[in-house]
Tab-separated table of C-alpha atoms and ligand atoms in Angstrom:
chain	number	residue	atom	x	y	z
A	925	MET	CA	-251.169	-167.848	-93.462
A	926	SER	CA	-250.648	-165.666	-90.375
A	927	GLN	CA	-250.085	-161.938	-90.612
A	928	SER	CA	-246.969	-160.869	-88.682
A	929	PHE	CA	-246.538	-157.876	-86.384
A	930	ASP	CA	-243.972	-156.695	-83.852
A	931	VAL	CA	-246.692	-155.971	-81.310
A	932	ILE	CA	-250.335	-157.007	-81.017
A	933	ILE	CA	-252.489	-155.121	-78.528
A	934	ILE	CA	-255.710	-156.802	-77.395
A	935	GLY	CA	-258.302	-154.167	-76.434
A	936	GLY	CA	-259.012	-150.678	-77.762
A	937	GLY	CA	-259.683	-148.695	-74.581
A	938	PRO	CA	-257.419	-145.836	-73.450
A	939	ALA	CA	-254.689	-148.290	-72.353
A	940	GLY	CA	-254.697	-150.083	-75.723
A	941	TYR	CA	-254.726	-146.928	-77.847
A	942	THR	CA	-251.965	-145.299	-75.796
A	943	ALA	CA	-249.840	-148.439	-76.176
A	944	ALA	CA	-250.581	-148.306	-79.933
A	945	LEU	CA	-249.523	-144.649	-80.096
A	946	TYR	CA	-246.214	-145.296	-78.317
A	947	CYS	CA	-245.501	-148.469	-80.348
A	948	GLY	CA	-246.307	-146.643	-83.580
A	949	ARG	CA	-243.998	-143.764	-82.694
A	950	ALA	CA	-241.267	-146.313	-81.908
A	951	ALA	CA	-241.679	-147.594	-85.513
A	952	LEU	CA	-242.928	-150.998	-84.335
A	953	LYS	CA	-245.334	-152.763	-86.688
A	954	THR	CA	-248.416	-152.639	-84.478
A	955	LEU	CA	-251.911	-154.134	-84.643
A	956	LEU	CA	-254.672	-153.338	-82.153
A	957	LEU	CA	-257.580	-155.795	-81.994
A	958	GLU	CA	-260.818	-154.516	-80.469
A	959	SER	CA	-263.999	-156.541	-80.202
A	960	TYR	CA	-266.517	-153.714	-80.186
A	961	ALA	CA	-265.684	-149.996	-80.659
A	962	PRO	CA	-262.800	-147.671	-79.785
A	963	GLY	CA	-262.707	-146.382	-76.225
A	964	GLY	CA	-263.791	-149.320	-74.093
A	965	GLN	CA	-265.484	-148.142	-70.891
A	966	MET	CA	-264.319	-144.591	-71.624
A	967	GLY	CA	-266.204	-144.647	-74.911
A	968	THR	CA	-269.470	-145.274	-73.063
A	969	THR	CA	-269.022	-142.211	-70.827
A	970	ASP	CA	-270.959	-139.051	-71.720
A	971	MET	CA	-268.594	-136.581	-70.133
A	972	VAL	CA	-265.062	-137.064	-68.802
A	973	ASP	CA	-264.290	-134.237	-66.402
A	974	ASN	CA	-261.095	-135.463	-64.760
A	975	TYR	CA	-258.752	-136.127	-67.675
A	976	PRO	CA	-256.113	-133.388	-67.693
A	977	GLY	CA	-255.994	-130.966	-70.604
A	978	PHE	CA	-259.755	-130.539	-71.080
A	979	PRO	CA	-260.867	-127.712	-68.742
A	980	GLN	CA	-264.471	-127.952	-69.984
A	981	GLY	CA	-264.482	-131.774	-69.936
A	982	VAL	CA	-264.584	-134.012	-73.007
A	983	GLY	CA	-267.018	-136.621	-74.316
A	984	GLY	CA	-265.733	-140.157	-73.745
A	985	PHE	CA	-266.430	-141.252	-77.301
A	986	ASP	CA	-264.815	-138.087	-78.729
A	987	LEU	CA	-261.695	-138.710	-76.645
A	988	ALA	CA	-261.613	-142.321	-77.876
A	989	THR	CA	-261.902	-141.221	-81.508
A	990	GLU	CA	-259.012	-138.773	-81.060
A	991	MET	CA	-256.871	-141.428	-79.330
A	992	ARG	CA	-257.476	-143.806	-82.220
A	993	LYS	CA	-256.634	-141.147	-84.845
A	994	GLN	CA	-253.437	-140.215	-82.981
A	995	ALA	CA	-252.262	-143.859	-82.849
A	996	GLU	CA	-253.118	-144.394	-86.526
A	997	ARG	CA	-251.203	-141.237	-87.492
A	998	PHE	CA	-248.059	-143.091	-86.388
A	999	GLY	CA	-248.907	-146.235	-88.346
A	1000	ALA	CA	-250.657	-148.435	-85.773
A	1001	GLN	CA	-253.493	-150.431	-87.377
A	1002	SER	CA	-256.860	-151.172	-85.729
A	1003	MET	CA	-259.047	-154.169	-86.556
A	1004	PHE	CA	-262.503	-154.648	-85.042
A	1005	GLN	CA	-262.429	-158.347	-84.212
A	1006	LYS	CA	-262.737	-160.200	-80.917
A	1007	VAL	CA	-259.687	-162.244	-79.952
A	1008	THR	CA	-260.881	-165.763	-79.201
A	1009	GLU	CA	-257.658	-167.815	-78.920
A	1010	ILE	CA	-254.125	-167.082	-77.819
A	1011	ASP	CA	-250.849	-168.959	-77.601
A	1012	LEU	CA	-248.582	-166.710	-75.587
A	1013	GLU	CA	-245.869	-169.302	-74.818
A	1014	SER	CA	-244.902	-169.858	-78.455
A	1015	ASN	CA	-242.358	-167.701	-80.268
A	1016	PRO	CA	-243.721	-165.744	-82.056
A	1017	LYS	CA	-246.931	-165.506	-80.052
A	1018	LYS	CA	-250.121	-166.510	-81.849
A	1019	ILE	CA	-253.497	-164.785	-81.792
A	1020	THR	CA	-256.739	-165.906	-83.465
A	1021	THR	CA	-259.816	-163.728	-83.904
A	1022	GLU	CA	-263.471	-164.771	-84.059
A	1023	ASP	CA	-263.470	-164.847	-87.880
A	1024	GLY	CA	-260.622	-167.383	-87.761
A	1025	THR	CA	-257.856	-164.978	-88.880
A	1026	GLN	CA	-254.458	-165.790	-87.388
A	1027	TYR	CA	-251.847	-163.254	-86.377
A	1028	GLU	CA	-248.312	-163.529	-84.966
A	1029	ALA	CA	-246.288	-161.078	-82.921
A	1030	GLY	CA	-243.119	-160.882	-80.834
A	1031	VAL	CA	-245.003	-159.045	-78.079
A	1032	VAL	CA	-248.601	-159.116	-76.879
A	1033	ILE	CA	-250.059	-156.336	-74.740
A	1034	ALA	CA	-253.208	-157.375	-72.870
A	1035	ALA	CA	-255.457	-154.301	-72.481
A	1036	THR	CA	-258.865	-155.974	-72.284
A	1037	GLY	CA	-260.083	-153.879	-69.337
A	1038	ALA	CA	-262.927	-154.651	-66.981
A	1039	SER	CA	-266.700	-154.227	-66.904
A	1040	PRO	CA	-268.641	-152.753	-63.986
A	1041	ARG	CA	-271.181	-155.208	-62.544
A	1042	GLU	CA	-274.776	-154.150	-62.982
A	1043	LEU	CA	-277.673	-154.666	-60.570
A	1044	GLY	CA	-279.668	-156.258	-63.380
A	1045	LEU	CA	-282.697	-154.006	-62.903
A	1046	ALA	CA	-285.219	-153.294	-65.658
A	1047	ARG	CA	-284.423	-149.598	-66.361
A	1048	GLU	CA	-280.743	-149.687	-65.403
A	1049	LYS	CA	-279.282	-149.688	-68.934
A	1050	GLU	CA	-281.736	-147.075	-70.214
A	1051	LEU	CA	-280.905	-144.635	-67.370
A	1052	ARG	CA	-277.123	-145.205	-67.467
A	1053	GLY	CA	-275.546	-141.749	-67.743
A	1054	LYS	CA	-278.940	-140.200	-66.818
A	1055	GLY	CA	-278.560	-140.722	-63.086
A	1056	VAL	CA	-277.237	-144.283	-63.038
A	1057	SER	CA	-273.452	-144.287	-62.610
A	1058	TYR	CA	-270.815	-146.914	-61.922
A	1059	CYS	CA	-268.009	-144.540	-60.941
A	1060	ALA	CA	-268.239	-141.971	-58.141
A	1061	THR	CA	-264.674	-140.733	-58.757
A	1062	CYS	CA	-265.735	-139.978	-62.356
A	1063	ASP	CA	-269.271	-138.634	-61.955
A	1064	GLY	CA	-269.580	-137.526	-58.300
A	1065	ALA	CA	-268.942	-133.862	-59.115
A	1066	PHE	CA	-272.067	-133.765	-61.325
A	1067	TYR	CA	-274.171	-134.327	-58.167
A	1068	ARG	CA	-272.953	-131.399	-56.072
A	1069	GLY	CA	-275.670	-130.407	-53.546
A	1070	LYS	CA	-277.942	-133.259	-54.677
A	1071	THR	CA	-279.251	-136.475	-53.115
A	1072	VAL	CA	-277.706	-139.764	-54.203
A	1073	VAL	CA	-277.856	-143.450	-53.386
A	1074	VAL	CA	-274.809	-145.720	-53.250
A	1075	VAL	CA	-275.499	-149.447	-53.610
A	1076	GLY	CA	-272.991	-151.949	-52.187
A	1077	GLY	CA	-271.169	-152.823	-48.998
A	1078	GLY	CA	-267.533	-153.306	-49.953
A	1079	ASP	CA	-264.570	-150.920	-49.965
A	1080	THR	CA	-265.604	-149.277	-53.236
A	1081	ALA	CA	-269.141	-148.556	-52.029
A	1082	ALA	CA	-267.861	-147.226	-48.694
A	1083	SER	CA	-265.190	-145.012	-50.244
A	1084	ASP	CA	-267.703	-143.779	-52.854
A	1085	ALA	CA	-270.106	-142.865	-50.048
A	1086	VAL	CA	-267.346	-140.987	-48.171
A	1087	LEU	CA	-266.411	-139.078	-51.332
A	1088	LEU	CA	-270.040	-138.272	-52.180
A	1089	SER	CA	-270.828	-137.188	-48.599
A	1090	LYS	CA	-268.393	-134.289	-49.126
A	1091	ILE	CA	-270.117	-133.172	-52.338
A	1092	CYS	CA	-273.779	-134.106	-51.997
A	1093	LYS	CA	-276.577	-132.884	-49.747
A	1094	LYS	CA	-277.544	-136.429	-48.717
A	1095	VAL	CA	-276.165	-139.914	-49.352
A	1096	TYR	CA	-278.125	-143.148	-48.784
A	1097	LEU	CA	-275.954	-146.260	-48.558
A	1098	VAL	CA	-278.075	-149.280	-49.475
A	1099	HIS	CA	-276.622	-152.667	-48.522
A	1100	ARG	CA	-278.220	-156.090	-48.519
A	1101	ARG	CA	-276.635	-157.053	-45.161
A	1102	ASP	CA	-276.756	-155.412	-41.706
A	1103	SER	CA	-273.110	-154.277	-41.738
A	1104	LEU	CA	-270.502	-153.288	-44.283
A	1105	ARG	CA	-267.947	-155.716	-45.684
A	1106	ALA	CA	-265.686	-152.696	-46.195
A	1107	SER	CA	-262.608	-151.907	-44.114
A	1108	LYS	CA	-263.499	-150.505	-40.672
A	1109	ALA	CA	-261.485	-147.406	-41.608
A	1110	TYR	CA	-264.488	-146.128	-43.601
A	1111	LEU	CA	-266.990	-146.395	-40.731
A	1112	LYS	CA	-265.851	-143.353	-38.760
A	1113	PRO	CA	-265.931	-140.875	-41.683
A	1114	LEU	CA	-269.293	-142.298	-42.787
A	1115	GLU	CA	-270.854	-142.034	-39.324
A	1116	SER	CA	-269.441	-138.585	-38.635
A	1117	ALA	CA	-270.362	-137.150	-42.049
A	1118	GLY	CA	-273.838	-136.221	-40.781
A	1119	ASN	CA	-275.477	-136.641	-44.207
A	1120	VAL	CA	-275.090	-140.414	-44.720
A	1121	GLU	CA	-278.031	-142.693	-43.970
A	1122	PHE	CA	-277.486	-146.455	-43.933
A	1123	VAL	CA	-280.283	-148.538	-45.456
A	1124	TRP	CA	-279.471	-152.025	-44.151
A	1125	ASP	CA	-280.774	-155.452	-45.202
A	1126	SER	CA	-282.187	-153.918	-48.349
A	1127	ALA	CA	-282.094	-154.485	-52.082
A	1128	VAL	CA	-282.987	-152.006	-54.802
A	1129	GLN	CA	-286.167	-153.184	-56.519
A	1130	GLU	CA	-286.766	-150.499	-59.111
A	1131	ILE	CA	-285.146	-147.378	-60.529
A	1132	LEU	CA	-287.692	-144.573	-60.970
A	1133	GLY	CA	-287.758	-141.646	-63.407
A	1134	GLU	CA	-288.744	-140.937	-66.993
A	1135	ASN	CA	-285.722	-139.464	-68.782
A	1136	LYS	CA	-283.530	-139.271	-65.702
A	1137	VAL	CA	-283.398	-140.897	-62.280
A	1138	SER	CA	-285.881	-139.464	-59.757
A	1139	GLY	CA	-285.744	-142.186	-57.108
A	1140	ILE	CA	-285.579	-145.868	-56.248
A	1141	THR	CA	-287.688	-148.380	-54.390
A	1142	VAL	CA	-285.975	-150.705	-51.907
A	1143	HIS	CA	-287.176	-153.885	-50.272
A	1144	ASN	CA	-286.100	-154.690	-46.706
A	1145	LYS	CA	-285.403	-158.424	-46.653
A	1146	LYS	CA	-285.755	-158.694	-42.845
A	1147	THR	CA	-288.969	-156.719	-42.310
A	1148	GLY	CA	-290.491	-157.222	-45.754
A	1149	ALA	CA	-291.184	-153.462	-45.955
A	1150	ASP	CA	-290.868	-151.536	-49.220
A	1151	ARG	CA	-289.657	-147.946	-49.267
A	1152	THR	CA	-289.282	-145.222	-51.902
A	1153	ILE	CA	-286.193	-143.000	-51.744
A	1154	ASP	CA	-286.231	-139.793	-53.821
A	1155	CYS	CA	-282.793	-139.164	-55.328
A	1156	ASP	CA	-281.013	-137.566	-58.285
A	1157	GLY	CA	-278.489	-140.318	-58.831
A	1158	ILE	CA	-277.689	-143.916	-58.017
A	1159	PHE	CA	-274.074	-145.084	-57.810
A	1160	VAL	CA	-273.784	-148.829	-58.325
A	1161	ALA	CA	-270.679	-150.111	-56.521
A	1162	VAL	CA	-271.102	-153.877	-56.541
A	1163	GLY	CA	-267.762	-154.655	-58.148
A	1164	HIS	CA	-266.137	-155.091	-61.537
A	1165	THR	CA	-265.546	-158.160	-63.666
A	1166	PRO	CA	-262.069	-158.220	-65.233
A	1167	ASN	CA	-262.071	-159.284	-68.896
A	1168	THR	CA	-259.514	-162.028	-68.360
A	1169	SER	CA	-261.257	-165.245	-69.424
A	1170	LEU	CA	-258.935	-165.332	-72.463
A	1171	PHE	CA	-255.866	-165.449	-70.205
A	1172	GLN	CA	-257.063	-168.009	-67.643
A	1173	GLY	CA	-254.583	-170.862	-67.287
A	1174	THR	CA	-251.865	-168.843	-69.076
A	1175	LEU	CA	-251.255	-165.618	-67.169
A	1176	VAL	CA	-251.108	-165.468	-63.381
A	1177	LEU	CA	-254.273	-163.775	-62.101
A	1178	SER	CA	-255.099	-162.286	-58.696
A	1179	GLY	CA	-257.819	-163.762	-56.489
A	1180	ALA	CA	-260.246	-161.247	-57.996
A	1181	GLY	CA	-259.260	-162.341	-61.513
A	1182	TYR	CA	-257.065	-159.398	-62.578
A	1183	ILE	CA	-253.703	-159.996	-64.313
A	1184	LEU	CA	-250.841	-159.828	-61.846
A	1185	ALA	CA	-248.366	-157.291	-63.185
A	1186	ASP	CA	-246.650	-154.470	-61.332
A	1187	GLU	CA	-246.146	-150.943	-62.673
A	1188	THR	CA	-243.657	-152.281	-65.244
A	1189	THR	CA	-246.719	-154.102	-66.708
A	1190	LYS	CA	-244.629	-157.319	-67.037
A	1191	THR	CA	-246.591	-160.546	-66.608
A	1192	ASN	CA	-245.325	-164.030	-65.814
A	1193	ILE	CA	-244.679	-164.669	-69.532
A	1194	PRO	CA	-241.744	-162.871	-71.184
A	1195	GLY	CA	-242.946	-160.557	-73.949
A	1196	VAL	CA	-246.493	-160.329	-72.571
A	1197	PHE	CA	-247.497	-157.096	-70.836
A	1198	ALA	CA	-250.752	-156.080	-69.109
A	1199	ALA	CA	-251.994	-152.482	-69.227
A	1200	GLY	CA	-254.978	-150.641	-67.797
A	1201	ASP	CA	-257.966	-151.857	-65.808
A	1202	VAL	CA	-257.199	-155.512	-66.569
A	1203	ARG	CA	-254.137	-155.309	-64.305
A	1204	GLU	CA	-254.248	-155.618	-60.498
A	1205	LYS	CA	-253.821	-151.997	-59.370
A	1206	ALA	CA	-254.926	-149.344	-56.889
A	1207	LEU	CA	-256.860	-146.941	-59.140
A	1208	ARG	CA	-258.778	-147.731	-62.343
A	1209	GLN	CA	-259.172	-144.514	-64.299
A	1210	ILE	CA	-258.337	-143.178	-67.769
A	1211	VAL	CA	-255.148	-141.472	-66.559
A	1212	THR	CA	-253.823	-144.682	-65.006
A	1213	ALA	CA	-254.836	-146.705	-68.095
A	1214	VAL	CA	-252.974	-144.381	-70.473
A	1215	SER	CA	-249.985	-144.421	-68.145
A	1216	ASP	CA	-249.917	-148.233	-68.251
A	1217	GLY	CA	-250.253	-148.170	-72.047
A	1218	ALA	CA	-247.176	-145.952	-72.360
A	1219	VAL	CA	-245.161	-148.144	-69.970
A	1220	ALA	CA	-246.210	-151.387	-71.711
A	1221	ALA	CA	-245.189	-150.037	-75.127
A	1222	THR	CA	-241.824	-148.886	-73.790
A	1223	MET	CA	-241.239	-152.285	-72.181
A	1224	ALA	CA	-242.269	-153.960	-75.465
A	1225	GLU	CA	-239.732	-151.912	-77.394
A	1226	LYS	CA	-236.977	-152.854	-74.921
A	1227	TYR	CA	-237.971	-156.515	-75.037
A	1228	LEU	CA	-237.937	-156.654	-78.840
A	1229	SER	CA	-234.542	-154.953	-79.024
A	1230	GLY	CA	-233.110	-157.386	-76.461
A	1231	LEU	CA	-232.558	-154.633	-73.868
A	1232	ALA	CA	-234.852	-156.205	-71.253
A	1233	GLU	CA	-235.083	-159.819	-70.127
A	1234	ALA	CA	-238.886	-159.764	-69.820
B	1408	FAD	C1	-269.649	-145.471	-66.872
B	1408	FAD	C2	-268.184	-145.218	-66.646
B	1408	FAD	C3	-267.738	-143.909	-66.535
B	1408	FAD	C4	-266.391	-143.666	-66.349
B	1408	FAD	N1	-265.979	-142.371	-66.263
B	1408	FAD	C5	-264.670	-142.108	-66.087
B	1408	FAD	C6	-264.198	-140.741	-65.977
B	1408	FAD	O1	-264.983	-139.797	-66.056
B	1408	FAD	N2	-262.869	-140.564	-65.780
B	1408	FAD	C7	-261.974	-141.584	-65.670
B	1408	FAD	O2	-260.778	-141.333	-65.514
B	1408	FAD	N3	-262.387	-142.878	-65.742
B	1408	FAD	C8	-263.699	-143.156	-65.957
B	1408	FAD	N4	-264.123	-144.447	-66.001
B	1408	FAD	C9	-263.129	-145.524	-65.877
B	1408	FAD	C10	-262.352	-145.635	-67.207
B	1408	FAD	O3	-263.269	-145.617	-68.294
B	1408	FAD	C11	-261.529	-146.902	-67.225
B	1408	FAD	O4	-260.639	-146.865	-66.135
B	1408	FAD	C12	-260.721	-147.017	-68.524
B	1408	FAD	O5	-261.567	-147.005	-69.665
B	1408	FAD	C13	-259.899	-148.301	-68.537
B	1408	FAD	O6	-259.258	-148.363	-69.764
B	1408	FAD	P1	-258.699	-149.746	-70.331
B	1408	FAD	O7	-258.148	-149.415	-71.682
B	1408	FAD	O8	-257.804	-150.371	-69.350
B	1408	FAD	O9	-259.935	-150.732	-70.442
B	1408	FAD	P2	-261.391	-150.588	-71.074
B	1408	FAD	O10	-261.796	-149.175	-71.199
B	1408	FAD	O11	-262.239	-151.513	-70.285
B	1408	FAD	O12	-261.205	-151.168	-72.567
B	1408	FAD	C14	-260.919	-152.509	-72.799
B	1408	FAD	C15	-261.314	-152.848	-74.222
B	1408	FAD	O13	-260.907	-154.195	-74.507
B	1408	FAD	C16	-261.874	-154.781	-75.365
B	1408	FAD	N5	-261.774	-156.234	-75.264
B	1408	FAD	C17	-262.028	-157.025	-74.181
B	1408	FAD	N6	-261.841	-158.329	-74.498
B	1408	FAD	C18	-261.454	-158.361	-75.801
B	1408	FAD	C19	-261.136	-159.410	-76.697
B	1408	FAD	N7	-261.170	-160.704	-76.316
B	1408	FAD	N8	-260.800	-159.094	-77.978
B	1408	FAD	C20	-260.760	-157.788	-78.377
B	1408	FAD	N9	-261.070	-156.747	-77.558
B	1408	FAD	C21	-261.412	-157.032	-76.285
B	1408	FAD	C22	-263.203	-154.245	-74.827
B	1408	FAD	O14	-264.208	-154.291	-75.843
B	1408	FAD	C23	-262.815	-152.811	-74.475
B	1408	FAD	O15	-263.083	-151.908	-75.535
B	1408	FAD	C24	-265.467	-144.745	-66.233
B	1408	FAD	C25	-265.916	-146.060	-66.350
B	1408	FAD	C26	-267.263	-146.306	-66.568
B	1408	FAD	C27	-267.746	-147.721	-66.708
């Protein structure tokens, strides 16, 4: 027997919990399914310094716990189960979790987020948050006046290096090729910054440091030379993987694998909305995820009351 809800939200990051809060306040019977722990990527962040309302910053896990409590105060339920099967075309829509439980809902909000790609180096996980970062917009300010390394050659790496060049004493940009893949628009600010050194044809071999990052070693693939770079932080900007395998073949995805939905969060299937990092968008941050969550819940309410066609 399936359990029935008005709205099922898949994913318990900031987008999912904000959608749950808004759905709960709209008196919709709401279930949020999260595979791991509340907060998603935000929950793994030591300190969030750019979310408005917290002048001293706030711990990512603390913020996640408060978001969950706030949604539950208005009646939204959370279950910690991975969603493994979906049928979004049926009416009501059907969701199955890894323990085989089946749920039904009039609306599904996809808020499964994305995961930053790692370099796969031995000490990378251990030093995450202790000098290893995957988000310059989030953590750059912690490295004011310090020396950092950015790894990558695409738009994110280039824009991270531009941002960090304005804050840090020195920025090394390590890329495995001899030129950037990034838009040419980044080249001029990088070259004129005066504190950016390009380390071409090179791959990071090792992250150094005991309890925090103190440097890296790089291997030049053309010359075969190894080099040690002393630094306080390493920003890994080699892309993100959207958590969209569940939706493949059902929802329309972008070339990079994100769900195609504009700022209304509507997808190609009526009654299915996409919120947060999982959606194709310009900026993936907590503020934009919570914004999407609020919009998706409002669209869900309209859809269920017959006020919107999608
Ligand atoms: C290290 C790091 C630091 C960051 N620091 C900041 C910062 O300081 N400020 C800032 O604004 N942004 C920061 N960000 C970015 C910010 O965390 C993300 O933009 C935000 O968390 C996206 O929220 P989301 O809800 O869309 O997705 P996510 O946070 O990715 O959450 C998605 C959730 O969905 C769950 N999920 C996925 N698949 C399933 C499934 N099949 N079934 C059930 N659940 C599923 C996942 O377990 C996850 O909990 C940081 C990101 C990282 C990685």
